[in-house]
Each structure stands twice: as structure tokens, then as C-alpha cells.
Short mmCIF file of C-alpha atoms and ligand atoms in Angstrom, two decimals:
data_model
loop_
_atom_site.label_atom_id
_atom_site.label_comp_id
_atom_site.label_asym_id
_atom_site.label_seq_id
_atom_site.Cartn_x
_atom_site.Cartn_y
_atom_site.Cartn_z
CA MET S 1 38.11 -12.48 20.44
CA GLU S 2 39.21 -10.25 17.86
CA ASP S 3 38.40 -9.76 14.17
CA ARG S 4 41.36 -7.99 11.60
CA LEU S 5 40.10 -5.97 8.99
CA ILE S 6 41.73 -5.80 5.70
CA SER S 7 43.08 -2.41 4.76
CA HIS S 8 41.95 -1.35 1.62
CA MET S 9 41.99 -3.69 -0.58
CA ALA S 10 40.91 -2.93 -4.40
CA GLY S 11 37.50 -2.52 -4.49
CA SER S 12 36.81 -3.00 -0.94
CA TYR S 13 35.59 -1.68 2.31
CA ASP S 14 36.48 -1.42 5.92
CA LEU S 15 33.77 -1.60 7.01
CA ILE S 16 30.13 -2.21 5.25
CA VAL S 17 27.13 -1.01 7.32
CA ILE S 18 23.94 -2.44 6.96
CA GLY S 19 20.94 -0.13 7.30
CA ALA S 20 20.68 3.15 7.26
CA GLY S 21 18.11 4.63 10.55
CA PRO S 22 20.37 6.14 13.25
CA ALA S 23 22.51 3.66 14.40
CA GLY S 24 23.60 2.77 11.15
CA LEU S 25 24.06 7.05 9.95
CA ALA S 26 26.20 7.08 13.07
CA ALA S 27 28.41 4.61 12.87
CA SER S 28 29.18 5.07 8.93
CA TRP S 29 29.78 9.06 9.77
CA ARG S 30 32.36 8.21 12.67
CA ALA S 31 33.84 5.04 11.05
CA ALA S 32 34.95 7.66 8.29
CA GLN S 33 36.30 10.54 10.38
CA ARG S 34 38.39 8.04 11.17
CA GLY S 35 39.58 7.69 8.01
CA MET S 36 38.21 4.29 7.13
CA LYS S 37 36.36 3.47 3.70
CA VAL S 38 32.52 2.77 4.29
CA ALA S 39 29.84 1.57 2.35
CA LEU S 40 26.23 2.39 3.68
CA LEU S 41 23.41 -0.16 2.44
CA GLU S 42 19.67 1.05 2.52
CA ARG S 43 16.90 -0.60 1.57
CA ALA S 44 14.21 2.18 1.11
CA ASP S 45 14.40 5.05 -0.92
CA HIS S 46 15.80 7.59 1.78
CA VAL S 47 17.77 7.41 4.61
CA GLY S 48 16.76 7.69 8.17
CA GLY S 49 14.59 4.60 9.18
CA LEU S 50 12.31 4.95 11.86
CA ALA S 51 13.46 8.27 12.40
CA ALA S 52 12.98 9.35 9.08
CA SER S 53 10.20 12.53 8.47
CA PHE S 54 8.80 13.51 4.95
CA ASP S 55 5.89 15.32 3.91
CA VAL S 56 2.20 15.59 3.34
CA VAL S 57 0.82 17.94 2.02
CA GLY S 58 3.71 20.16 2.67
CA VAL S 59 3.76 19.67 6.27
CA ARG S 60 7.05 17.69 7.70
CA VAL S 61 5.57 15.06 10.21
CA ASP S 62 6.99 11.93 12.06
CA GLN S 63 7.33 8.02 12.11
CA GLY S 64 4.90 8.71 15.52
CA SER S 65 5.72 10.99 17.97
CA HIS S 66 9.36 11.76 18.34
CA ARG S 67 10.92 13.73 20.64
CA LEU S 68 15.12 13.62 21.74
CA ASP S 69 15.95 13.19 25.53
CA PRO S 70 17.37 15.79 27.20
CA HIS S 71 19.16 13.53 29.24
CA ALA S 72 21.54 12.22 26.52
CA PRO S 73 24.78 12.24 27.30
CA PRO S 74 26.30 15.33 26.73
CA GLU S 75 29.06 14.24 24.55
CA LEU S 76 25.96 12.87 22.17
CA LEU S 77 24.17 16.56 22.47
CA THR S 78 27.36 18.43 21.70
CA ASP S 79 27.65 16.52 18.41
CA LEU S 80 24.30 17.02 17.52
CA ARG S 81 24.07 20.41 18.66
CA GLY S 82 27.38 20.58 16.05
CA LEU S 83 24.86 19.36 13.33
CA LEU S 84 21.79 20.72 13.84
CA GLY S 85 23.05 24.87 15.29
CA ASP S 86 20.04 26.58 16.72
CA ASP S 87 17.66 24.39 14.85
CA LEU S 88 17.95 21.85 18.02
CA GLN S 89 15.48 23.29 19.62
CA GLN S 90 14.42 22.80 23.69
CA ARG S 91 10.96 21.92 23.86
CA ARG S 92 8.73 22.36 26.90
CA ARG S 93 6.32 18.98 26.76
CA SER S 94 2.57 19.63 26.19
CA SER S 95 1.04 16.04 26.08
CA ARG S 96 -1.81 14.35 27.52
CA ILE S 97 -2.95 11.25 28.60
CA ARG S 98 -6.83 9.85 28.88
CA VAL S 99 -7.48 8.34 32.58
CA GLY S 100 -11.40 7.66 32.71
CA ASP S 101 -12.79 9.95 31.60
CA GLU S 102 -10.64 12.51 31.61
CA TRP S 103 -7.63 13.79 30.06
CA LEU S 104 -4.20 14.85 32.34
CA SER S 105 -1.33 16.61 31.55
CA LEU S 106 2.26 14.51 30.90
CA PRO S 107 4.14 15.04 32.72
CA PHE S 108 1.71 14.20 35.68
CA ARG S 109 0.59 17.16 37.94
CA ALA S 110 -0.91 15.94 41.57
CA ASP S 111 -2.89 19.19 41.78
CA GLU S 112 -4.80 18.16 38.32
CA VAL S 113 -5.34 14.61 38.94
CA SER S 114 -6.37 15.27 42.54
CA ARG S 115 -9.22 17.43 41.09
CA ARG S 116 -9.92 14.82 37.65
CA LEU S 117 -9.91 11.73 38.61
CA PRO S 118 -13.14 10.11 39.75
CA ALA S 119 -13.04 9.98 43.98
CA SER S 120 -13.17 5.78 43.92
CA LEU S 121 -10.27 6.18 41.63
CA LEU S 122 -8.17 8.29 43.62
CA ALA S 123 -8.93 6.39 46.67
CA ARG S 124 -7.25 3.60 45.40
CA VAL S 125 -4.14 5.11 44.18
CA ALA S 126 -3.97 6.65 47.33
CA ARG S 127 -3.98 2.95 48.93
CA ASP S 128 -2.12 2.07 47.16
CA SER S 129 0.54 4.33 47.40
CA ALA S 130 0.24 4.20 50.75
CA LEU S 131 1.30 0.54 51.08
CA SER S 132 3.92 0.85 48.45
CA ALA S 133 6.92 0.31 50.84
CA PHE S 134 5.33 -2.70 51.68
CA ARG S 135 4.86 -4.18 48.34
CA ARG S 136 7.60 -6.97 46.68
CA ALA S 137 8.45 -6.03 43.39
CA GLU S 138 9.61 -9.75 42.64
CA SER S 139 7.95 -10.97 39.58
CA ASP S 140 8.89 -12.15 35.95
CA THR S 141 5.66 -10.44 34.31
CA TYR S 142 5.52 -6.82 33.14
CA ALA S 143 2.19 -6.67 35.19
CA GLY S 144 3.54 -8.02 38.99
CA VAL S 145 6.30 -5.37 38.14
CA VAL S 146 4.61 -2.79 36.90
CA ARG S 147 1.54 -3.56 39.93
CA SER S 148 4.37 -3.83 42.67
CA ARG S 149 5.62 -0.95 41.64
CA VAL S 150 2.44 2.02 41.07
CA GLY S 151 -0.34 -0.26 42.57
CA SER S 152 -2.67 -1.97 40.99
CA ALA S 153 -5.42 0.91 40.40
CA LEU S 154 -3.05 2.60 38.43
CA TYR S 155 -2.03 -0.49 36.28
CA ASP S 156 -5.75 -1.07 35.66
CA ALA S 157 -6.65 2.23 34.75
CA VAL S 158 -3.41 2.87 32.30
CA TYR S 159 -0.42 0.53 32.66
CA GLY S 160 -2.34 -2.89 31.42
CA PRO S 161 -4.85 -1.31 28.71
CA LEU S 162 -1.66 0.45 27.20
CA ALA S 163 0.62 -2.95 27.17
CA GLU S 164 -2.60 -4.78 25.72
CA LYS S 165 -2.43 -2.08 22.92
CA PHE S 166 1.54 -1.88 22.38
CA TRP S 167 1.96 -5.32 23.04
CA GLY S 168 -1.37 -7.19 21.70
CA MET S 169 -1.37 -9.32 24.97
CA SER S 170 -2.08 -8.82 28.55
CA GLY S 171 0.42 -8.04 30.95
CA GLU S 172 0.66 -10.84 32.78
CA ASN S 173 2.14 -12.68 28.93
CA ILE S 174 4.71 -9.90 28.76
CA SER S 175 8.74 -10.20 29.97
CA ALA S 176 9.37 -8.41 33.35
CA GLU S 177 12.19 -7.40 31.34
CA HIS S 178 10.10 -4.83 29.50
CA ALA S 179 9.11 -2.96 32.92
CA ARG S 180 12.80 -2.95 34.08
CA ARG S 181 13.35 -1.08 30.60
CA HIS S 182 10.36 1.37 32.03
CA THR S 183 11.84 2.71 35.16
CA ALA S 184 11.88 6.04 34.88
CA ARG S 185 8.63 6.16 32.93
CA LEU S 186 6.76 4.25 36.01
CA GLY S 187 8.64 6.65 38.83
CA THR S 188 7.03 9.29 37.31
CA TRP S 189 3.93 7.95 38.32
CA ARG S 190 4.96 7.22 41.17
CA VAL S 191 6.19 10.49 42.56
CA ALA S 192 3.09 11.72 41.42
CA ALA S 193 1.33 9.09 43.45
CA ARG S 194 3.26 9.97 46.38
CA ALA S 195 2.38 13.92 45.88
CA LEU S 196 -0.99 13.09 45.75
CA THR S 197 -1.15 10.94 49.38
CA ARG S 198 0.88 13.95 50.77
CA GLY S 199 -1.03 16.91 49.15
CA ARG S 200 1.19 18.61 47.46
CA ARG S 201 1.09 20.13 44.28
CA GLY S 202 3.32 20.58 41.05
CA ARG S 203 4.66 18.65 38.51
CA ALA S 204 6.72 15.32 38.87
CA ASP S 205 8.76 15.72 35.94
CA VAL S 206 9.75 18.96 34.25
CA GLY S 207 9.29 17.65 30.62
CA GLY S 208 11.46 19.33 28.29
CA TYR S 209 12.60 17.47 25.21
CA TYR S 210 15.13 18.50 22.39
CA TYR S 211 13.85 18.82 19.03
CA PRO S 212 14.76 19.65 15.59
CA ARG S 213 13.12 22.87 13.42
CA THR S 214 11.93 21.09 10.04
CA GLY S 215 11.30 17.98 11.83
CA PHE S 216 12.69 14.72 13.84
CA GLY S 217 14.29 13.59 10.63
CA GLU S 218 15.76 16.80 10.55
CA LEU S 219 18.85 14.81 12.81
CA VAL S 220 18.85 11.88 10.40
CA GLU S 221 19.41 13.66 7.59
CA THR S 222 22.32 15.90 8.77
CA LEU S 223 23.83 13.04 9.64
CA SER S 224 23.61 11.65 6.47
CA SER S 225 25.44 15.25 4.92
CA ALA S 226 27.74 14.59 7.47
CA ALA S 227 28.77 10.99 6.43
CA THR S 228 28.13 11.82 2.88
CA ASP S 229 31.04 14.54 3.33
CA SER S 230 33.32 12.02 5.62
CA GLY S 231 33.37 10.01 2.18
CA VAL S 232 30.58 7.33 2.91
CA ASP S 233 29.47 5.73 0.16
CA ILE S 234 25.64 5.67 1.09
CA ARG S 235 23.59 3.29 -1.35
CA THR S 236 19.73 3.36 -1.19
CA GLU S 237 17.36 1.03 -2.41
CA ALA S 238 20.31 -1.58 -1.81
CA GLU S 239 17.86 -4.33 0.15
CA VAL S 240 20.65 -6.89 1.33
CA ASP S 241 19.72 -10.19 0.36
CA ARG S 242 22.70 -12.02 1.35
CA VAL S 243 25.60 -11.75 4.25
CA ARG S 244 28.38 -14.04 3.16
CA VAL S 245 31.72 -14.58 5.46
CA THR S 246 34.88 -16.12 4.36
CA GLU S 247 38.02 -16.70 6.14
CA ASP S 248 39.23 -13.14 4.53
CA GLU S 249 36.07 -10.88 3.98
CA VAL S 250 32.67 -10.60 4.05
CA GLU S 251 30.63 -10.24 0.71
CA VAL S 252 27.21 -8.40 1.09
CA THR S 253 25.30 -8.73 -1.59
CA THR S 254 21.60 -6.72 -2.41
CA GLN S 255 18.56 -7.88 -4.26
CA ASP S 256 19.78 -6.85 -7.64
CA GLY S 257 22.76 -8.71 -7.61
CA ASP S 258 25.42 -6.00 -6.67
CA ALA S 259 28.22 -7.53 -4.29
CA ILE S 260 30.38 -5.75 -2.48
CA THR S 261 33.48 -6.96 0.48
CA GLY S 262 34.81 -5.72 3.60
CA GLY S 263 36.57 -6.34 6.35
CA LEU S 264 34.00 -6.24 8.75
CA VAL S 265 30.35 -5.70 8.54
CA PHE S 266 28.19 -4.06 11.08
CA SER S 267 24.43 -5.26 10.66
CA THR S 268 21.46 -3.37 11.65
CA LEU S 269 19.29 -5.92 10.25
CA PRO S 270 16.46 -7.53 12.60
CA LEU S 271 18.09 -10.77 14.49
CA PRO S 272 15.59 -13.03 12.15
CA VAL S 273 16.38 -11.66 9.10
CA LEU S 274 20.33 -11.64 9.83
CA ALA S 275 19.70 -15.36 10.71
CA ARG S 276 17.99 -16.06 7.04
CA ILE S 277 20.36 -14.57 5.10
CA ALA S 278 23.88 -15.40 6.59
CA ARG S 279 25.90 -17.81 5.46
CA PRO S 280 27.43 -20.14 6.96
CA ALA S 281 24.19 -20.49 8.09
CA PRO S 282 23.24 -20.86 11.63
CA SER S 283 21.78 -24.18 13.18
CA LEU S 284 18.49 -24.90 12.85
CA THR S 285 17.92 -24.51 16.95
CA SER S 286 18.97 -20.71 16.30
CA ILE S 287 16.67 -20.68 13.15
CA GLU S 288 13.52 -21.95 15.32
CA SER S 289 14.55 -19.09 17.80
CA SER S 290 14.69 -16.63 15.40
CA ALA S 291 11.78 -17.56 13.96
CA ARG S 292 9.79 -16.90 17.49
CA LEU S 293 11.38 -13.36 17.90
CA ARG S 294 8.26 -11.06 16.89
CA TYR S 295 7.81 -7.89 16.22
CA ARG S 296 4.64 -5.78 16.39
CA ALA S 297 3.54 -3.55 13.40
CA MET S 298 2.23 -0.60 13.52
CA ILE S 299 0.02 1.80 10.58
CA LEU S 300 0.70 5.48 10.66
CA VAL S 301 -2.80 7.71 9.99
CA TYR S 302 -1.93 11.59 8.86
CA VAL S 303 -4.74 13.08 8.65
CA VAL S 304 -5.01 16.43 7.50
CA HIS S 305 -7.28 19.26 9.06
CA ARG S 306 -8.15 22.11 7.13
CA GLY S 307 -8.23 25.47 9.15
CA GLY S 308 -5.23 25.81 11.10
CA ARG S 309 -4.15 24.31 14.40
CA TRP S 310 -6.52 21.55 16.20
CA THR S 311 -5.18 21.76 19.23
CA ARG S 312 -2.17 23.00 21.38
CA HIS S 313 -0.58 20.20 22.72
CA ASP S 314 1.72 17.57 21.09
CA SER S 315 0.48 14.57 21.79
CA HIS S 316 -2.30 12.41 23.20
CA ASP S 317 -1.65 9.12 24.70
CA ILE S 318 -5.12 6.88 24.48
CA PRO S 319 -4.91 3.47 27.18
CA ASP S 320 -9.03 3.30 26.27
CA PRO S 321 -9.47 -0.24 25.02
CA ARG S 322 -12.36 0.65 22.93
CA THR S 323 -10.03 1.90 20.09
CA PRO S 324 -6.76 0.26 18.62
CA VAL S 325 -5.61 3.77 18.50
CA ALA S 326 -3.38 4.40 21.24
CA ARG S 327 -1.55 7.97 20.28
CA ILE S 328 -2.41 11.01 18.38
CA SER S 329 -0.31 13.86 17.89
CA GLU S 330 0.49 17.18 15.96
CA PRO S 331 3.15 17.59 14.52
CA VAL S 332 3.80 21.21 14.21
CA ASN S 333 3.88 21.51 18.03
CA TYR S 334 6.71 19.84 18.85
CA ARG S 335 8.90 22.28 16.91
CA ASP S 336 8.56 26.30 16.59
CA ASN S 337 9.19 26.87 12.94
CA PRO S 338 7.65 29.68 11.16
CA ASP S 339 7.38 28.19 7.46
CA ASP S 340 4.72 24.98 8.91
CA PRO S 341 1.52 26.46 7.21
CA THR S 342 -1.09 28.61 9.25
CA ASP S 343 -3.93 27.01 7.22
CA ARG S 344 -3.89 23.37 7.78
CA THR S 345 -2.22 20.80 9.88
CA VAL S 346 -1.68 16.83 10.46
CA LEU S 347 -2.74 14.72 12.80
CA CYS S 348 -0.91 11.46 13.39
CA ALA S 349 -2.14 8.59 14.77
CA GLU S 350 -0.55 5.48 15.84
CA ILE S 351 -2.27 1.95 15.72
CA PRO S 352 -0.19 -0.67 16.75
CA CYS S 353 -1.11 -4.11 15.37
CA SER S 354 -0.19 -7.76 13.93
CA MET S 355 0.58 -7.92 10.08
CA THR S 356 -2.19 -10.59 10.66
CA ASP S 357 -5.13 -8.33 12.40
CA GLU S 358 -8.30 -7.14 10.39
CA VAL S 359 -6.82 -3.34 10.65
CA TRP S 360 -3.53 -4.24 8.74
CA GLY S 361 -6.08 -4.26 5.83
CA LEU S 362 -7.83 -1.56 6.45
CA ASP S 363 -8.02 1.30 3.15
CA ASP S 364 -7.30 4.88 4.03
CA GLU S 365 -10.39 6.29 4.33
CA SER S 366 -11.57 3.64 6.69
CA LEU S 367 -8.33 4.21 9.23
CA ALA S 368 -9.52 7.93 9.06
CA ASP S 369 -12.75 7.45 10.05
CA LEU S 370 -11.52 5.14 13.20
CA VAL S 371 -9.48 8.00 13.95
CA ASP S 372 -12.63 10.37 13.82
CA GLU S 373 -14.25 7.80 15.53
CA THR S 374 -11.61 7.50 18.35
CA LEU S 375 -11.61 11.58 18.57
CA GLY S 376 -15.50 11.03 19.42
CA LEU S 377 -15.22 8.42 22.17
CA THR S 378 -12.47 10.17 23.76
CA GLY S 379 -13.62 14.16 23.73
CA LEU S 380 -11.13 15.23 21.42
CA PRO S 381 -12.06 17.76 18.95
CA GLY S 382 -13.36 16.81 15.33
CA VAL S 383 -11.61 17.37 12.15
CA ASP S 384 -11.90 19.27 9.35
CA ARG S 385 -10.67 16.08 7.28
CA MET S 386 -8.99 17.68 3.78
CA HIS S 387 -6.78 14.36 3.13
CA VAL S 388 -5.44 11.30 4.22
CA GLU S 389 -2.52 8.96 4.16
CA THR S 390 -1.23 6.57 5.50
CA ARG S 391 2.42 4.43 6.25
CA ARG S 392 2.95 0.77 7.41
CA ILE S 393 5.72 -0.48 9.38
CA GLY S 394 6.37 -3.88 9.26
CA GLN S 395 8.38 -4.18 12.32
CA VAL S 396 8.59 -1.48 15.11
CA TYR S 397 8.74 -2.80 18.27
CA PRO S 398 10.26 -6.33 19.35
CA ILE S 399 8.09 -8.22 21.48
CA TYR S 400 9.09 -9.09 24.75
CA ARG S 401 6.70 -11.74 25.33
CA ALA S 402 7.33 -13.53 29.25
CA GLY S 403 10.17 -16.07 27.91
CA TYR S 404 11.54 -14.57 25.29
CA GLU S 405 14.63 -14.26 26.68
CA ARG S 406 15.97 -17.79 25.66
CA ASP S 407 15.58 -17.04 22.52
CA PHE S 408 16.75 -14.12 21.95
CA SER S 409 20.09 -15.84 24.07
CA ASP S 410 19.96 -18.22 21.01
CA VAL S 411 19.85 -16.35 18.26
CA ASP S 412 22.70 -13.36 20.07
CA THR S 413 24.69 -16.37 21.04
CA TRP S 414 25.10 -17.12 17.47
CA ALA S 415 25.28 -13.62 16.09
CA ARG S 416 28.37 -12.80 18.33
CA MET S 417 29.78 -15.67 16.91
CA ILE S 418 30.18 -14.89 13.31
CA ARG S 419 33.55 -13.69 12.08
CA ARG S 420 33.61 -10.01 11.20
CA VAL S 421 29.92 -9.33 11.86
CA VAL S 422 28.76 -7.15 14.62
CA THR S 423 24.85 -6.86 15.34
CA LEU S 424 23.53 -3.35 16.56
CA GLY S 425 20.91 -1.05 16.51
CA ARG S 426 16.95 -1.30 17.78
CA GLN S 427 16.50 -4.80 15.64
CA GLY S 428 19.72 -5.68 15.46
CA LEU S 429 19.89 -5.97 19.48
CA PHE S 430 16.30 -6.93 20.01
CA VAL S 431 15.92 -3.31 22.30
CA LEU S 432 13.30 -0.82 22.14
CA ASP S 433 15.57 1.71 22.22
CA ASN S 434 15.17 5.29 21.38
CA ILE S 435 17.56 7.22 19.32
CA ASP S 436 20.08 8.45 21.24
CA GLN S 437 21.17 4.93 22.54
CA ALA S 438 21.30 4.15 18.96
CA LEU S 439 23.33 6.61 18.09
CA LEU S 440 25.25 5.74 21.30
CA MET S 441 25.29 2.03 20.39
CA ALA S 442 27.07 2.90 17.25
CA TYR S 443 29.98 5.21 18.67
CA ASP S 444 30.33 2.56 20.78
CA ALA S 445 30.55 -0.29 18.15
CA VAL S 446 33.15 2.23 15.88
CA ASP S 447 34.89 2.80 19.05
CA ALA S 448 35.58 -1.19 19.71
CA ILE S 449 37.42 -0.93 16.28
CA ARG S 450 41.32 -0.41 17.50
CA ASP S 451 43.58 1.59 15.79
CA ASP S 452 45.35 -1.44 14.02
CA GLY S 453 41.89 -2.82 12.36
CA ARG S 454 40.99 -5.43 14.69
CA PHE S 455 37.41 -5.22 16.36
CA ASP S 456 37.69 -5.38 19.85
CA ARG S 457 34.92 -8.30 21.32
CA TYR S 458 35.36 -7.49 24.44
CA ALA S 459 35.26 -3.55 24.37
CA TRP S 460 31.87 -4.67 22.90
CA THR S 461 30.54 -6.67 25.37
CA VAL S 462 31.26 -4.01 28.04
CA ALA S 463 29.55 -1.45 26.05
CA ARG S 464 26.50 -3.85 25.22
CA GLU S 465 26.23 -4.51 29.00
CA ARG S 466 25.82 -0.83 29.58
CA PHE S 467 22.75 -0.69 27.09
CA HIS S 468 21.58 -3.79 28.96
CA ARG S 469 21.36 -1.83 32.18
CA SER S 470 20.35 1.23 31.04
CA THR S 471 16.51 2.04 31.02
CA ASP S 472 13.93 3.82 28.60
CA PRO S 473 13.96 7.65 29.27
CA PRO S 474 10.40 9.39 30.13
CA VAL S 475 10.08 11.44 26.62
C1 FAD I 501 6.58 5.53 17.34
C2 FAD I 501 7.53 5.44 17.33
C3 FAD I 501 7.99 6.35 18.36
C4 FAD I 501 8.88 6.55 18.87
N1 FAD I 501 9.36 7.41 19.64
C5 FAD I 501 10.95 7.78 19.69
C6 FAD I 501 10.82 9.04 20.53
O1 FAD I 501 10.25 9.88 20.89
N2 FAD I 501 12.31 8.99 21.33
C7 FAD I 501 13.75 8.75 20.79
O2 FAD I 501 14.60 9.14 20.95
N3 FAD I 501 13.31 7.87 19.73
C8 FAD I 501 11.62 6.98 19.39
N4 FAD I 501 11.83 5.67 18.53
C9 FAD I 501 13.01 5.56 18.47
C10 FAD I 501 13.58 5.78 17.36
O3 FAD I 501 13.07 5.78 15.86
C11 FAD I 501 14.27 4.47 16.99
O4 FAD I 501 15.57 4.55 18.03
C12 FAD I 501 15.89 4.58 15.95
O5 FAD I 501 15.18 4.98 14.71
C13 FAD I 501 16.69 3.10 15.97
O6 FAD I 501 17.59 3.23 14.71
P1 FAD I 501 17.91 1.98 14.21
O7 FAD I 501 19.10 2.62 13.38
O8 FAD I 501 18.37 1.18 15.44
O9 FAD I 501 16.73 1.66 13.69
P2 FAD I 501 15.93 1.75 12.31
O10 FAD I 501 15.46 3.06 12.12
O11 FAD I 501 14.30 1.04 11.88
O12 FAD I 501 16.60 1.75 10.84
C14 FAD I 501 17.13 0.33 10.38
C15 FAD I 501 16.96 0.97 8.84
O13 FAD I 501 18.19 -0.32 8.10
C16 FAD I 501 17.38 -0.87 6.83
N5 FAD I 501 16.76 -2.12 6.70
C17 FAD I 501 16.12 -3.55 6.89
N6 FAD I 501 16.31 -4.42 6.03
C18 FAD I 501 17.23 -3.75 5.32
C19 FAD I 501 18.09 -4.92 4.37
N7 FAD I 501 17.45 -5.97 4.15
N8 FAD I 501 19.10 -4.41 3.68
C20 FAD I 501 18.89 -2.70 4.15
N9 FAD I 501 18.52 -2.21 5.00
C21 FAD I 501 17.29 -2.48 5.31
C22 FAD I 501 15.37 -0.02 6.99
O14 FAD I 501 15.52 0.21 6.39
C23 FAD I 501 15.60 1.19 8.16
O15 FAD I 501 16.22 2.21 7.71
C24 FAD I 501 10.46 6.39 18.24
C25 FAD I 501 10.18 4.95 17.18
C26 FAD I 501 8.56 5.04 17.06
C27 FAD I 501 8.24 3.86 15.97
#
């Protein structure tokens, strides 16, 4: 199936992109470089989506812990180096995870594990590892797949509690698809467990990453400048609330009543939102299926600590079920930036939740108290709090509850049939992608627009199959 674009009708765009996160920015930039007339519409008053950075009392912070995977495809890394130059720093990971009553390094170190983990847990891990060849991998739940790959000991101590926190449900109710996409992450534990039983010392993974000097958001800021320089018409505070498809074009309307038309639309909107605002509307069945596709929310609590660095680590993962905080990161430790202040630092605590949870309604000081309690519970140093601010993100991860595949397939099949509209990005394809995957999707979508202006649905289907087979990197 092919969609022909309208070429440069007066007042009309070749391509309208909805959402200026990494996927939307990269798609607009690449399309403009190919000579297309592009408009990019963003609901927020800034670009960057989940990958944007912002200032908290003069310290640049991210929306939760963000790193760029060093194994991203070379073509992409070359483009990012071209945009960021020396600001794209290569860093060594210095993260930790709480297992039982101990903090362990990530990437995992077998020697440290053998010294620090309680003997009873070590014995269970060693037993699981020895029996790993006999475990069966088939299962249709996250818990089943992870247990079969890393064993019950590590599942009970780490993966089960983390899954419950991140997804708000037991691993028994999460689809196996989620475990499949985390293969690489599971691998580091498996290698470490094997190293442990064979008495080998050393790391399971070298754990490097890339990070821009002034915050992860520098990446999307430079992408945005490049898109503007290439002629993209970027409009912020433009929340799209109608996408109307006609025979010859698509009309996109924003909440304040502005309407623009184009030959093709790339939507990075959450699929359920597209199902609600698209005309012609989907069938009742697709609308019902889209209502069952759920996203997890997240509160980000930024606590400013008076008195320089808090720890030398970039992040601390916290499976401990006694606190809803899943991770605490310290943004200045992700980079080497002489311009960062030295008399204060910021801690960023991630609290995955649902918008109906009590924690969602807590005020800033109560959330900061919750972070203080978490530090005490997990043996982390206390903070001398000089300020707190919070951000609430309503849709942060798609929830892969067991059986979600059927609902997704219903809605996705409808979305694929909409003429002149292509869905992509984290929310558009209901995937838990990283930025490199979001950028590659954007590249592939633009590359599927042929020189004669037709959108090659077959090439796009092949590209989507590739994303589907790829797994999340262990960043
Ligand atoms: C806590 C956390 C940690 C992460 N860690 C990493 C990491 O370490 N490494 C990594 O590579 N990635 C990481 N990611 C993922 C990364 O942030 C995403 O992959 C990336 O931002 C996805 O880009 P996107 O463009 O698909 O979606 P988004 O960033 O979600 O962008 C979508 C955009 O659409 C806009 N929009 C929504 N509705 C409308 C509307 N009606 N009209 C107009 N605009 C609209 C939104 O405002 C947003 O700007 C992390 C994400 C989170 C939340």
C-alpha cells in the first residue's frame, strides 16, 4: 500500500509531525534535509519529550536516569557526534543496585557479589546457575521467563520486586514479551552468576555509555536546532486534538483552533489518544481495545542537597518493596562539566506509580520526606535539603500486562490502515524504547518516503519487524 503526498500546495506541508520528542525531532530533521516542507507540533512549551533536560537551582537535570547506549548503530552515533562534537562524552558507568542489605556495583562484579551477598542467597544463586541448562524457557509471563533465565533466587531478590515497582503488578501478570525485550539486561546477571559459580573474578559487562556535557537534553536541543536550520516549522504549545483524513490530505487541528494540512502525518501520540482524536473514528472494538492499553505514570522528585557531591555514583536502583522509590540518580555524576556548581547537587528520585495512587497526590515536601526515608532504609547518606521540586509524567511506560498483545494488535491494525498517517515513537508503537531506537524509527520512517513522494508501507513494515526483534540494551 502506498500514500502519495501532495507536493507543496499553498499553505500545505509535505509532512506534519506530531510530538517533538526524539522521534518527532529526528523525523522532521531528516525529512527537511530531503527537501520536504515540514511542520512539527508539540504540546509542551519546549521540545525533547521524555529526553528533555531542565534546570533545578542552576543544575541541569534529566527526567530520570538517561544514558546513550554505546552499541547504538554507527550511522546514528556519527550523526550525534556531528551534532554534539566533543560535548558527547564517553563515560564509565558507576551505578549500584540494592540486593538484600548490600549495595552492589552495576555492571555486576562477581568478586564483589561473592563477598557481599549473604551465604544463603549465594548458595541459591549458585544452585540456580548450575541447573540453568535444565530450565525450560517457555512461559507466557515475565516471571516465568525471567525465572527460567536467571533462576528463582535472583528473581525473588531483584527482578520480582523491581517488576512489581515498575509495573504496579506481579511478574506473574506481566507479558513474557517484556522479558524478551530485556534479554540483554538478563544476560549480565546470567554471565555474572556463571562467573560466580566458576570462581572467576571480574565484570560481566564493561558498562560504558555516552552522555552530553550539559545534560541528556543537549541531544534533543541540538537536534531541534538542526531541524530549525533545515527549515522545519516547529510550533510548541500546540496540542493536537483532531487528525482528520480526507481523500487528498490530512488536516491537523490544535486545541487553540489552528488547522494545518499536509500530505502525510507522522504521529508520535500515544495510540489511545490517536484513536480518540482521529476522523474517521475507529470501530467500537478498536476504541474499546485502545482503552485497555494502559501506561504507567511516574513522579520525579528533585531534592537539592547543600554541600557538593552527594555520592560518587551516577545511580542507585532500589528493588526494596518497603519504598515506592525505584531509583535515585545524581545528574552531575553522569558527565564531566566544569560549569556544574560545586556547592550543591541534585538527587532525582523516580517513583513509578498510577495516577490513582495516593502517592500521586502528595505535595512536594511529603515526597521529599519519602526520599529521606528511602535513604535511611537503604543505608544511603542523608541529604541537607535546601529545595525540592517535582514533575509528574502521566504516560511514561506502556504496561505489558499479560494478554495486552490482542488489544495492541486491534488498535495497531486500525492505525496501520489510516491513509496518510504513520505511527511511530515510544507512545505511537507502544514500545519501551530507548532514544537510539526512537531515532532509528524516525530515520526508517522518513526513508520509507520515496523520491516520488509515496510512502512505502512495505518498507515500513520491514523496519517495524526489525524494531520488534531488537532488545533493550543494558544501559
Ligand atoms: C525514567 C526514564 C529513563 C529513561 N532512560 C533512558 C536511557 O537511559 N537511555 C535512553 O536512550 N532512553 C531512556 N529513556 C527513554 C527515552 O526517554 C525515550 O526513548 C524517548 O524519549 C522516546 O522518544 P519519543 O519521541 O518516542 O517519545 P516522547 O519522548 O514521549 O515524545 C513524545 C512527544 O509528544 C508530545 N505530545 C503528546 N501528546 C501531544 C499532543 N496531543 N499534541 C502535540 N504533542 C504531543 C509530548 O509532549 C512529547 O514531547 C528513559 C525514559 C524514562 C521515562
